[in-house]
XYZ file of C-alpha atoms in Angstrom:
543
model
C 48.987 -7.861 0.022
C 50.969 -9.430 2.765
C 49.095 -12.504 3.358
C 48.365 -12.984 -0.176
C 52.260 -13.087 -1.126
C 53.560 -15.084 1.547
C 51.608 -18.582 -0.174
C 52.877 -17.235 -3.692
C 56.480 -17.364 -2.067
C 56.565 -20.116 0.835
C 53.707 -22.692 -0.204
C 54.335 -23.024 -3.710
C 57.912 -24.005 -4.583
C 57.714 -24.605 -8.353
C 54.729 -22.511 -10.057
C 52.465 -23.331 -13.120
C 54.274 -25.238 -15.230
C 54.943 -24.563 -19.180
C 52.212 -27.211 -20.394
C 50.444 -25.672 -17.687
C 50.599 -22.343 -19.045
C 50.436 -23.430 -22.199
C 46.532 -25.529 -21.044
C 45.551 -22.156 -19.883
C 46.212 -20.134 -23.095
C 44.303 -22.586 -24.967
C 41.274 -21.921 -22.969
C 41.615 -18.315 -22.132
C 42.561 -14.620 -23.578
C 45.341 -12.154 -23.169
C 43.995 -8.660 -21.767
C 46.110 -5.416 -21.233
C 45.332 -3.877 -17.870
C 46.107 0.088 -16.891
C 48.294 1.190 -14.103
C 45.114 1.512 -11.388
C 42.405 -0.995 -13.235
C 40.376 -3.207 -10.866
C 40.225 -6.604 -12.798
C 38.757 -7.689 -9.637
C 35.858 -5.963 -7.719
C 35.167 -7.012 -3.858
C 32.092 -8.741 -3.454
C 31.737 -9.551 -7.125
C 31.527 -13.038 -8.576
C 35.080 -14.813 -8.816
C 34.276 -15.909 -12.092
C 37.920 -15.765 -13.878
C 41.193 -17.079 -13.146
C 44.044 -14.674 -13.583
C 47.575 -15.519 -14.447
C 50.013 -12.756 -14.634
C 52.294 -12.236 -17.949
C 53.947 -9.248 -17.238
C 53.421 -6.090 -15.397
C 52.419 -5.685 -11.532
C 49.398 -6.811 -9.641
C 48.238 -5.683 -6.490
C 45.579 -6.623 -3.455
C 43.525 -3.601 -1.914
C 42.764 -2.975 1.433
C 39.358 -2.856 1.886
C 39.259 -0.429 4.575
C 42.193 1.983 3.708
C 42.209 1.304 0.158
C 46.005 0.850 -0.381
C 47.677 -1.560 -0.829
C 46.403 -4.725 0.797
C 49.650 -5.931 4.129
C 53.069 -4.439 3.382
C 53.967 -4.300 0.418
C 54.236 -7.603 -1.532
C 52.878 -7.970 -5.303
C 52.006 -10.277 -8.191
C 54.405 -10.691 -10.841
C 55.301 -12.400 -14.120
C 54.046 -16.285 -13.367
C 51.707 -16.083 -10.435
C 48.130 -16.193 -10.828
C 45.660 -13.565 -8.815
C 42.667 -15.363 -6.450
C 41.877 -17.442 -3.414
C 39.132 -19.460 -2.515
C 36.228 -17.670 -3.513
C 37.365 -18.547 -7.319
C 37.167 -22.242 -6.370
C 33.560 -22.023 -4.682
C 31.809 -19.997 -7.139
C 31.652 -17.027 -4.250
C 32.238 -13.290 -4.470
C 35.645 -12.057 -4.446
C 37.019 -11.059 -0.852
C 39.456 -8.234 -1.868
C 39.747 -5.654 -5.269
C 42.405 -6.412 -7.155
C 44.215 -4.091 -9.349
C 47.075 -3.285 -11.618
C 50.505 -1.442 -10.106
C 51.793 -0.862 -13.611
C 50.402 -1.565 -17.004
C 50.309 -5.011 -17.099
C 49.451 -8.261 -19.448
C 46.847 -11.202 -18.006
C 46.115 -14.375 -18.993
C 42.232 -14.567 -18.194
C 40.777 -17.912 -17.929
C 36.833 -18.669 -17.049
C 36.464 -20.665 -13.810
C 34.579 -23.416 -15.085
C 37.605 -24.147 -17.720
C 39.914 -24.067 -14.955
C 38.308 -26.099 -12.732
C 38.017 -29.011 -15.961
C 41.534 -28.215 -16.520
C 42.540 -29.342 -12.579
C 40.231 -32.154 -12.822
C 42.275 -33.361 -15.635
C 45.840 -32.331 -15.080
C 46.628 -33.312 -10.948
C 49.926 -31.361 -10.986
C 47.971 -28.082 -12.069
C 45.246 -28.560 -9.420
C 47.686 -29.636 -6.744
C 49.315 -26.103 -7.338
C 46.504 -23.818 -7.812
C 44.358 -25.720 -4.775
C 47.537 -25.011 -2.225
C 47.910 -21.536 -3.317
C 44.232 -20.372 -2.905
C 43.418 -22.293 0.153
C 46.366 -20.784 1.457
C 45.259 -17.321 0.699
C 42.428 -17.870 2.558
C 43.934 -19.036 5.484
C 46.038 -15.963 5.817
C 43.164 -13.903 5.294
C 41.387 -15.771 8.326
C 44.670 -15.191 10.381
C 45.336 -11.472 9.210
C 42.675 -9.660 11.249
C 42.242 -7.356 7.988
C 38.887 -8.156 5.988
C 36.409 -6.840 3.803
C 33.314 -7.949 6.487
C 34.007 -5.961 10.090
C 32.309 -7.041 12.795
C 31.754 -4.325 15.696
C 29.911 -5.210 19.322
C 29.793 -8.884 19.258
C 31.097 -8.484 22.726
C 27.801 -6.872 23.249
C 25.488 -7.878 20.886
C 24.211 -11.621 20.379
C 23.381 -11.083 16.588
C 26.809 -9.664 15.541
C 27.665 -12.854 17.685
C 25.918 -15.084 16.230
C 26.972 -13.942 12.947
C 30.927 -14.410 13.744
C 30.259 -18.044 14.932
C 28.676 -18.478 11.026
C 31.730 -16.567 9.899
C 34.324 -18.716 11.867
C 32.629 -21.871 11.203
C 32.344 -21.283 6.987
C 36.073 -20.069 6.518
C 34.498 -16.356 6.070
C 37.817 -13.931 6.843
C 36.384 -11.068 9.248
C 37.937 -8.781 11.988
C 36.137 -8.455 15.024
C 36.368 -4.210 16.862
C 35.480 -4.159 20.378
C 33.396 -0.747 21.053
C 34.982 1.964 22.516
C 37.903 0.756 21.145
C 39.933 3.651 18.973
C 39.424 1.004 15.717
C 35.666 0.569 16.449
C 35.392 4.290 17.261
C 37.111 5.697 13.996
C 34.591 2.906 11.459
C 31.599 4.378 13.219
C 31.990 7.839 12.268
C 33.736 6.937 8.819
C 30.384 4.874 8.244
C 27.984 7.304 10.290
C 26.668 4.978 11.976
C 27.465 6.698 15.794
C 30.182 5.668 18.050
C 28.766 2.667 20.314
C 26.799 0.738 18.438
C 27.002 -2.718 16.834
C 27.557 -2.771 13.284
C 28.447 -4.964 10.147
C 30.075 -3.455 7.803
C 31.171 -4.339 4.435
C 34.178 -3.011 2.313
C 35.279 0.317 4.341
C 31.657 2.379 3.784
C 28.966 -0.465 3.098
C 27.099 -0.728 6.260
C 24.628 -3.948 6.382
C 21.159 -2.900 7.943
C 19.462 -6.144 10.122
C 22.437 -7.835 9.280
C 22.043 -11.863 9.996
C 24.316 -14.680 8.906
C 21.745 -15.220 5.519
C 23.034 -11.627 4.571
C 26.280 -12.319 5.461
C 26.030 -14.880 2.751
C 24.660 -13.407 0.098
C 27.086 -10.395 -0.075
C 29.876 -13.284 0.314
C 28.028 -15.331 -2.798
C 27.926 -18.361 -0.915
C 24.022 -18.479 -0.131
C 22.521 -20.149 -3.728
C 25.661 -20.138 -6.330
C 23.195 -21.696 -8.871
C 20.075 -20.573 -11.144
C 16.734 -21.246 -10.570
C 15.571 -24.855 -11.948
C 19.293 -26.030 -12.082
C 19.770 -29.592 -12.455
C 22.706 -31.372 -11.286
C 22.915 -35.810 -11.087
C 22.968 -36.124 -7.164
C 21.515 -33.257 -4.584
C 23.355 -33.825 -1.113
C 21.281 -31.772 1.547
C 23.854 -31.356 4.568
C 27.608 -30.273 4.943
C 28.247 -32.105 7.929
C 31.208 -34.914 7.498
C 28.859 -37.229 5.758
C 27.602 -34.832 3.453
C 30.883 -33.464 2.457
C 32.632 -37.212 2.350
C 29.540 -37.969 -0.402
C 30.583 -34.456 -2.166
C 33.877 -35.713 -2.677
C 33.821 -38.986 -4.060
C 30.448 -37.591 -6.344
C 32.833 -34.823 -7.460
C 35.640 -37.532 -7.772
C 33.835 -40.113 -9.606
C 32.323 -37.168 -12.310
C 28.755 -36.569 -11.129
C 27.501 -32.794 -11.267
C 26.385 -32.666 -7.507
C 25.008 -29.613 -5.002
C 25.918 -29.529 -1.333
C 23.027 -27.560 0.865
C 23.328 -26.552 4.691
C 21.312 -24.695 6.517
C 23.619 -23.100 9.135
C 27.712 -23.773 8.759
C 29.974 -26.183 6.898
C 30.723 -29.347 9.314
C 27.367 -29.724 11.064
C 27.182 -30.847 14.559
C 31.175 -32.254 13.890
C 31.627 -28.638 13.449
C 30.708 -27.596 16.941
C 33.619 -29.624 18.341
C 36.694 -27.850 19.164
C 39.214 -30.919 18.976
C 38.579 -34.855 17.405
C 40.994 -36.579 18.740
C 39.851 -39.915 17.790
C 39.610 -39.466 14.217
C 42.335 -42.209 12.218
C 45.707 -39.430 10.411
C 45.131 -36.993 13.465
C 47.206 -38.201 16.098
C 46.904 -34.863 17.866
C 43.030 -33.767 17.096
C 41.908 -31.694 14.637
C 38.728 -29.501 15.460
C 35.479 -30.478 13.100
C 35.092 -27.482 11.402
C 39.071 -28.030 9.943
C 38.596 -31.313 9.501
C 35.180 -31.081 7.566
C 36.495 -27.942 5.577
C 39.164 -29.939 4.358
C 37.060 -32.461 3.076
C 34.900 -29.641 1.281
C 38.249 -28.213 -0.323
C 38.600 -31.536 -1.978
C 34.853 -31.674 -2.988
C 35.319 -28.269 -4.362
C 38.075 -29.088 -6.506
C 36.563 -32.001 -7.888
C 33.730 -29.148 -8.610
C 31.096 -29.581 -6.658
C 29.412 -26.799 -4.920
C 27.780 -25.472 -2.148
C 25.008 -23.505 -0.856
C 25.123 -22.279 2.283
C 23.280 -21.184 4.488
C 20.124 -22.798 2.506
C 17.708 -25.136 3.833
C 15.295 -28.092 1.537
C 12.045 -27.465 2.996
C 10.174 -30.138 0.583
C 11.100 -32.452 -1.985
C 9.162 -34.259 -4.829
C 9.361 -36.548 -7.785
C 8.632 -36.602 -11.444
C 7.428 -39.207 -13.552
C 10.740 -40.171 -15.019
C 12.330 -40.912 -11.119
C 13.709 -36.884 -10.900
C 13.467 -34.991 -7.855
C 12.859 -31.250 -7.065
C 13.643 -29.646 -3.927
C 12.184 -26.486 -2.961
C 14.811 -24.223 -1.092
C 13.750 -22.001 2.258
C 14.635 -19.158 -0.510
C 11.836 -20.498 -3.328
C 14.543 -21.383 -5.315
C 13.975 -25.628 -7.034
C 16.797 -27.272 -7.612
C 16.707 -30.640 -10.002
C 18.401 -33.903 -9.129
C 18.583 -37.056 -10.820
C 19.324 -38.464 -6.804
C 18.910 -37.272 -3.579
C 21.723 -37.832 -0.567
C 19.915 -36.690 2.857
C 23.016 -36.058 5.345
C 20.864 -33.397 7.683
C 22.656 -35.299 10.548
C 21.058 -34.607 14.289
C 20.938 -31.503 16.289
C 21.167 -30.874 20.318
C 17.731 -30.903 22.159
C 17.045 -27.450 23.362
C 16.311 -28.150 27.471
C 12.612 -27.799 29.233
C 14.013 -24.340 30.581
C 11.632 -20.464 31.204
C 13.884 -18.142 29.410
C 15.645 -20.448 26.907
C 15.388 -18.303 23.913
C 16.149 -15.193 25.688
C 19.670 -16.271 26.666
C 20.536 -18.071 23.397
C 23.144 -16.551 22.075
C 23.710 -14.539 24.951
C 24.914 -17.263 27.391
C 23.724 -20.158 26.182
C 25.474 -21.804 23.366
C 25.572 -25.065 21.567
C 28.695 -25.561 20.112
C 32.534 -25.064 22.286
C 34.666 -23.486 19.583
C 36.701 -20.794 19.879
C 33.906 -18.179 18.744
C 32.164 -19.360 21.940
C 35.336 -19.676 24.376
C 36.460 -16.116 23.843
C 33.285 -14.634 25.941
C 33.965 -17.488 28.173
C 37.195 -15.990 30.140
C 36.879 -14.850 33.926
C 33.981 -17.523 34.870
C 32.628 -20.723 35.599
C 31.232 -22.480 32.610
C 28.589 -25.538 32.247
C 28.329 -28.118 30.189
C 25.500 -30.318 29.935
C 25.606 -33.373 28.661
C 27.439 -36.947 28.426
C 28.553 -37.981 25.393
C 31.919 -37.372 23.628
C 30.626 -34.090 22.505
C 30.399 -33.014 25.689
C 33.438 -34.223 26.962
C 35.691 -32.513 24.450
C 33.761 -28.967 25.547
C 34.422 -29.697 28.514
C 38.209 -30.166 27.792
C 38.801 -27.106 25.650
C 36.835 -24.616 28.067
C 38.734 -25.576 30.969
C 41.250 -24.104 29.551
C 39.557 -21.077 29.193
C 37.269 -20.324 31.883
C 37.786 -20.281 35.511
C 36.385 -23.360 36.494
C 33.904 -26.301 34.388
C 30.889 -27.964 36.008
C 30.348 -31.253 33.202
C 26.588 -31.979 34.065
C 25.746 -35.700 33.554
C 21.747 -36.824 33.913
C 23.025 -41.116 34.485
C 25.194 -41.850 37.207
C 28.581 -42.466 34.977
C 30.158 -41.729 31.564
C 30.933 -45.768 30.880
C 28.398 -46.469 28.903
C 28.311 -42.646 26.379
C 32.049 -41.594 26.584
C 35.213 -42.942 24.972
C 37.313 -43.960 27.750
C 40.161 -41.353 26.597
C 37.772 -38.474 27.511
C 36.683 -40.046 31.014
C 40.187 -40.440 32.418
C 41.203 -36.753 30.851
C 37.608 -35.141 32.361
C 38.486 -37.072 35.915
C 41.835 -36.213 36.391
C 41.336 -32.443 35.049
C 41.144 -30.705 38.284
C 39.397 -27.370 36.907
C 36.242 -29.611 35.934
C 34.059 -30.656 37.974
C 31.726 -33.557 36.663
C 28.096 -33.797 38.621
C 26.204 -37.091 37.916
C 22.391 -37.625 38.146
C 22.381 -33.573 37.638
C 20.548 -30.768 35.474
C 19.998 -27.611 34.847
C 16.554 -26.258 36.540
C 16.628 -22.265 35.908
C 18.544 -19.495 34.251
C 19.180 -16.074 35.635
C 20.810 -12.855 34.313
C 18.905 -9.571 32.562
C 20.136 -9.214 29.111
C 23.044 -12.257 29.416
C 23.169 -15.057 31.162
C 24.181 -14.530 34.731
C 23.636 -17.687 36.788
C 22.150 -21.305 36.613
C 20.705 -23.157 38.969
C 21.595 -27.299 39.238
C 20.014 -29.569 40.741
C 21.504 -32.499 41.566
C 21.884 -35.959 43.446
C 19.084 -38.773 44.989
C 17.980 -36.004 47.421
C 17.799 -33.328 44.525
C 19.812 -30.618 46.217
C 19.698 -27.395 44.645
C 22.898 -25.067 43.746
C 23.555 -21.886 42.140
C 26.555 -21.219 39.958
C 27.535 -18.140 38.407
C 28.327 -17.731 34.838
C 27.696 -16.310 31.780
C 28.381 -19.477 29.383
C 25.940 -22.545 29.529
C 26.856 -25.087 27.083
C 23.870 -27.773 26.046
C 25.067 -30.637 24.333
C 22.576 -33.444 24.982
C 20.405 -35.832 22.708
C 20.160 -36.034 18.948
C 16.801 -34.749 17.164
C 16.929 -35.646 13.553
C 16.517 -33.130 11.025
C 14.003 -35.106 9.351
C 10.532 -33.100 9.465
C 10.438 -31.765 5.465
C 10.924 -35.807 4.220
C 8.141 -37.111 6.543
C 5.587 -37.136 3.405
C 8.673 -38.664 1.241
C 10.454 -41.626 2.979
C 9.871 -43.741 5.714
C 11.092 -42.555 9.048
C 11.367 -44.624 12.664
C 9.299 -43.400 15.459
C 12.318 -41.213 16.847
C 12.188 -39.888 13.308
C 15.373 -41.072 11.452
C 15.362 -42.182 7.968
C 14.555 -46.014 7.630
C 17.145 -47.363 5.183
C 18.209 -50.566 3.696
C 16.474 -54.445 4.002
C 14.404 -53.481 6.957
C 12.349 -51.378 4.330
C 12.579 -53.812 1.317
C 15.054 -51.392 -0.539
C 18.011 -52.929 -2.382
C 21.468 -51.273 -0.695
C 22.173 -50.411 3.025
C 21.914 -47.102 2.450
C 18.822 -46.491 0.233
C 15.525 -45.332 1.684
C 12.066 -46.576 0.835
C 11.413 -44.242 -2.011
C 14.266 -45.314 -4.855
C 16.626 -42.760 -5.712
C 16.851 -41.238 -2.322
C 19.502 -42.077 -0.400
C 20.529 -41.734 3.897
C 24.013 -41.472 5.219
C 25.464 -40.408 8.501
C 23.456 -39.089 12.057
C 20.400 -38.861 10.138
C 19.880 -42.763 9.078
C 18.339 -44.629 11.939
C 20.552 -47.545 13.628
C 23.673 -45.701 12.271
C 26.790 -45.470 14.385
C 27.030 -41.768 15.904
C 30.291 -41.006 15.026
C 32.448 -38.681 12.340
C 34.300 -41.761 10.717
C 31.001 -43.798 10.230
C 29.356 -40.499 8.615
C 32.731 -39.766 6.530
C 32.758 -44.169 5.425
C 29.230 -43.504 4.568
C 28.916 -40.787 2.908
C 31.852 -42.484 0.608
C 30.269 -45.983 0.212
C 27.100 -44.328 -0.631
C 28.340 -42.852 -3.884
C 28.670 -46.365 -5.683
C 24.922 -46.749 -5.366
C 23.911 -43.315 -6.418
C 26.088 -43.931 -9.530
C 24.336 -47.179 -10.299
C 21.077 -45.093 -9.994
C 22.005 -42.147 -12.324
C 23.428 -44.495 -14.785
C 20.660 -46.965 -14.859
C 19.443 -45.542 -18.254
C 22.631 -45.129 -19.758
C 22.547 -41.574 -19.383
C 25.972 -40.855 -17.716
């Protein structure tokens, strides 16, 4: 329980408080625990909060089934969980007494009113949990293993959605004595990709949607739930609207389709973001805001997708989820953002994955090592991949279709790119084929007035050019541009900046047409927009 002791110890200074205690008591029970009870079962829902009395409380292992690090415990005043409690998710770890023991057990929703109305409480509990998490993330030691993404683009693909969505895993490289001894403790033959859950729990097809639904973070709600405001995307507008809807006491849902931070979430350092003098990469930054929204209460659903929405008589809207799960909403936030354009190339889909990636984080970088990378594109995105994998791979070749970066990169990120003498940036240039059997292998680039042609080796091709708006499930809903982003505001007749033609849906961030393309705009949004979904909700008195 190493990790799980050193935030009981170092990040909290001065724990629950008496009238904190005291809060907790009046919504909860006392329960005796044996020596060896599980009060907490891995991969069960984190539904209860618990706060230690007396006795001894320890983490397991999940492979070894000891006792979880080196040796550290829970004792009299320190509470048991980590961030799974907070966002309605399965628990990450069993937990179990040392010694016969005495628990204050609280339901999660009673704790989470009781930090929104004490600060002090929240402040406490929010550091200590978040902080659990982040030493799970940085322990290597997991419930979810991971074996062959070296190998395999799946298991891959499924640590990028781990990464990206705070999900703790540890990663065995096969052949590798590790990788070799959870093969034949799980049967599952030495050499062969694997997820495996727990120490015995082996996940057949596995795929990020599984990944989430053993984690509990896939569809935390019932069927037909309603909530005030539905906010479909988790990208920095998204998230910046879950906060202040969370803050400001509306019930609200958060969906994504794919990973907590959107495109934002793809970038490995933000450098121009105001309070981050030194960067911050977009899936911290965008996780942090989705802390906050989670303490306010607000939840997510992840990896879900709205594939059609509709309204009722009274001005209420169901979505139907890509599961066949409806969700209710009194208001509807779209914050689906934009995605990269996938390029004109034979062989695309074979190499995705396996080659060819879309985001530069350090998921992506690690199979990156020992080679020449590309990057295609021209915008900031671009340019801060660009940055990050040249310290990484042997060499970068920054692909640029115009004939300069003036007019689509901060000026910052030109002068860094030009002076960075392990990139090499090739204007009025692109990407014409793709070679390599199973993984990418080589690209050829063609470039310049006379269209000279060039092969470069390497396994990592990075695309980061245009924005298609995710956009096709509200064509039959609200009014769209002809590029496809949502029409908002007094070009459509509607009364705010940010509402779209059909009243009580909103547009904030990438998604809304003649928006500014940047993370501050979405995050200023996605806050401003709140005010007007308020005035929506309440406009029958009915909040």
């Amino acid at each position: 329980m190493e990790s799980l002791a050193i935030d009981l110890t170092t990040a909290v200074r001065t724990p629950l408080d008496t009238a904190h205690v005291a809060a907790l008591k009046a919504q909860g029970r006392e329960a005796e625990i044996a020596p060896g009870e599980i009060i907490v079962a891995l991969g069960q829902p984190s539904d209860t909060f618990y706060y230690v009395l007396d006795g001894e409380i320890e983490a397991v292992d999940p492979v070894s089934g000891g006792r979880y690090g080196t040796g550290a415990t829970l004792g009299p005043g320190q509470f048991v969980g980590e961030m799974s409690l907070l966002n309605g998710g399965n628990a990450m770890l069993d937990v179990r007494a040392v010694r016969q023991s005495r628990v204050l057990a609280v339901p999660r929703e009673a704790v989470l009113r009781l930090m929104s109305e004490i600060p002090e409480m929240s402040d406490i509990i929010v550091t200590v949990l978040a902080g659990r998490r982040r030493q799970l993330l940085e322990s290597g030691r997991a419930s979810l293993t991971l074996v062959g993404a070296e190998v395999d683009r799946d298991i891959r693909n499924i640590a990028a959605f781990a990464s990206r969505n705070r999900i703790p895993f540890r990663s065995l490289t096969i052949g590798e004595r590790e990788a070799e001894e959870v093969a034949h403790a799980c049967s599952i033959g030495a050499g062969k990709p694997a997820v495996i859950f727990g120490s015995h729990d082996v996940i057949e097809d596995p795929s990020p949607a599984k990944i989430a639904h053993r984690i509990g973070i896939d569809m935390p709600v019932s069927d037909g739930e309603s909530f005030d405001l539905l906010i479909v995307g988790g990208g920095p507008a998204g998230v910046a609207a879950a906060v202040y809807a969370g803050a400001e006491g509306l019930s609200a849902l958060v969906v994504e389709d794919a990973t907590i931070g959107g495109q934002a979430g793809t970038s490995s350092r933000i450098e121009n973001y105001m309070g981050f003098p030194t960067g911050i990469s977009g899936t911290d930054l965008v996780w942090r805001g989705a802390l906050q929204a989670m303490k306010f209460g607000t939840r997510f659903a992840v990896p879900r997708r709205a594939e059609a929405i509709r309204s009722d008589d009274i001005g209420e809207f169901t979505a139907r989820m890509d599961c066949g799960s409806q969700i209710r909403a009194r208001a509807v936030v779209v914050a689906t953002g934009v995605q990269y354009r996938k390029l004109p190339l034979e062989r695309l889909s074979d190499f995705e994955g396996a080659g060819i990636y879309y985001a530069a984080t350090e998921t992506e970088a690690r199979y990156c090592g020992d080679t020449d990378v590309v990057v295609v594109g021209g915008g900031n995105s671009a340019g801060q991949a660009a940055m990050y994998l040249s310290r990484k791979a042997n060499h970068v070749h920054l692909l640029v279709r115009g004939k300069s970066l003036a007019a689509s990169m901060s000026s910052y990120l030109r002068s860094r790119l030009e002076a960075e003498p392990k990139i090499t940036i090739h204007y009025r240039s692109e990407v014409v084929a793709l070679h390599g059997d199973h993984h990418l292998e080589a690209v050829t680039i063609r470039s310049g007035p006379d269209e000279s042609e060039q092969r470069v080796e390497t396994r990592g091709l990075f695309i980061m050019v245009g924005a298609a708006p995710n956009t096709g499930w509200l064509r039959d809903c609200v009014e769209l541009d002809d590029k496809g982003f949502v029409k908002t505001g007094a070009d459509i007749g509607a009364h705010s900046s940010y509402e779209t033609s059909h009243p009580g849906i909103f547009a904030v961030g990438d998604v809304r047409a003649s928006s500014v393309k940047r993370v501050a705009s979405g995050v200023g949004e996605g806050s401003v927009v709140i005010s007007k979904v308020w005035d929506w909700v309440n406009r029958d008195g009915r909040v």
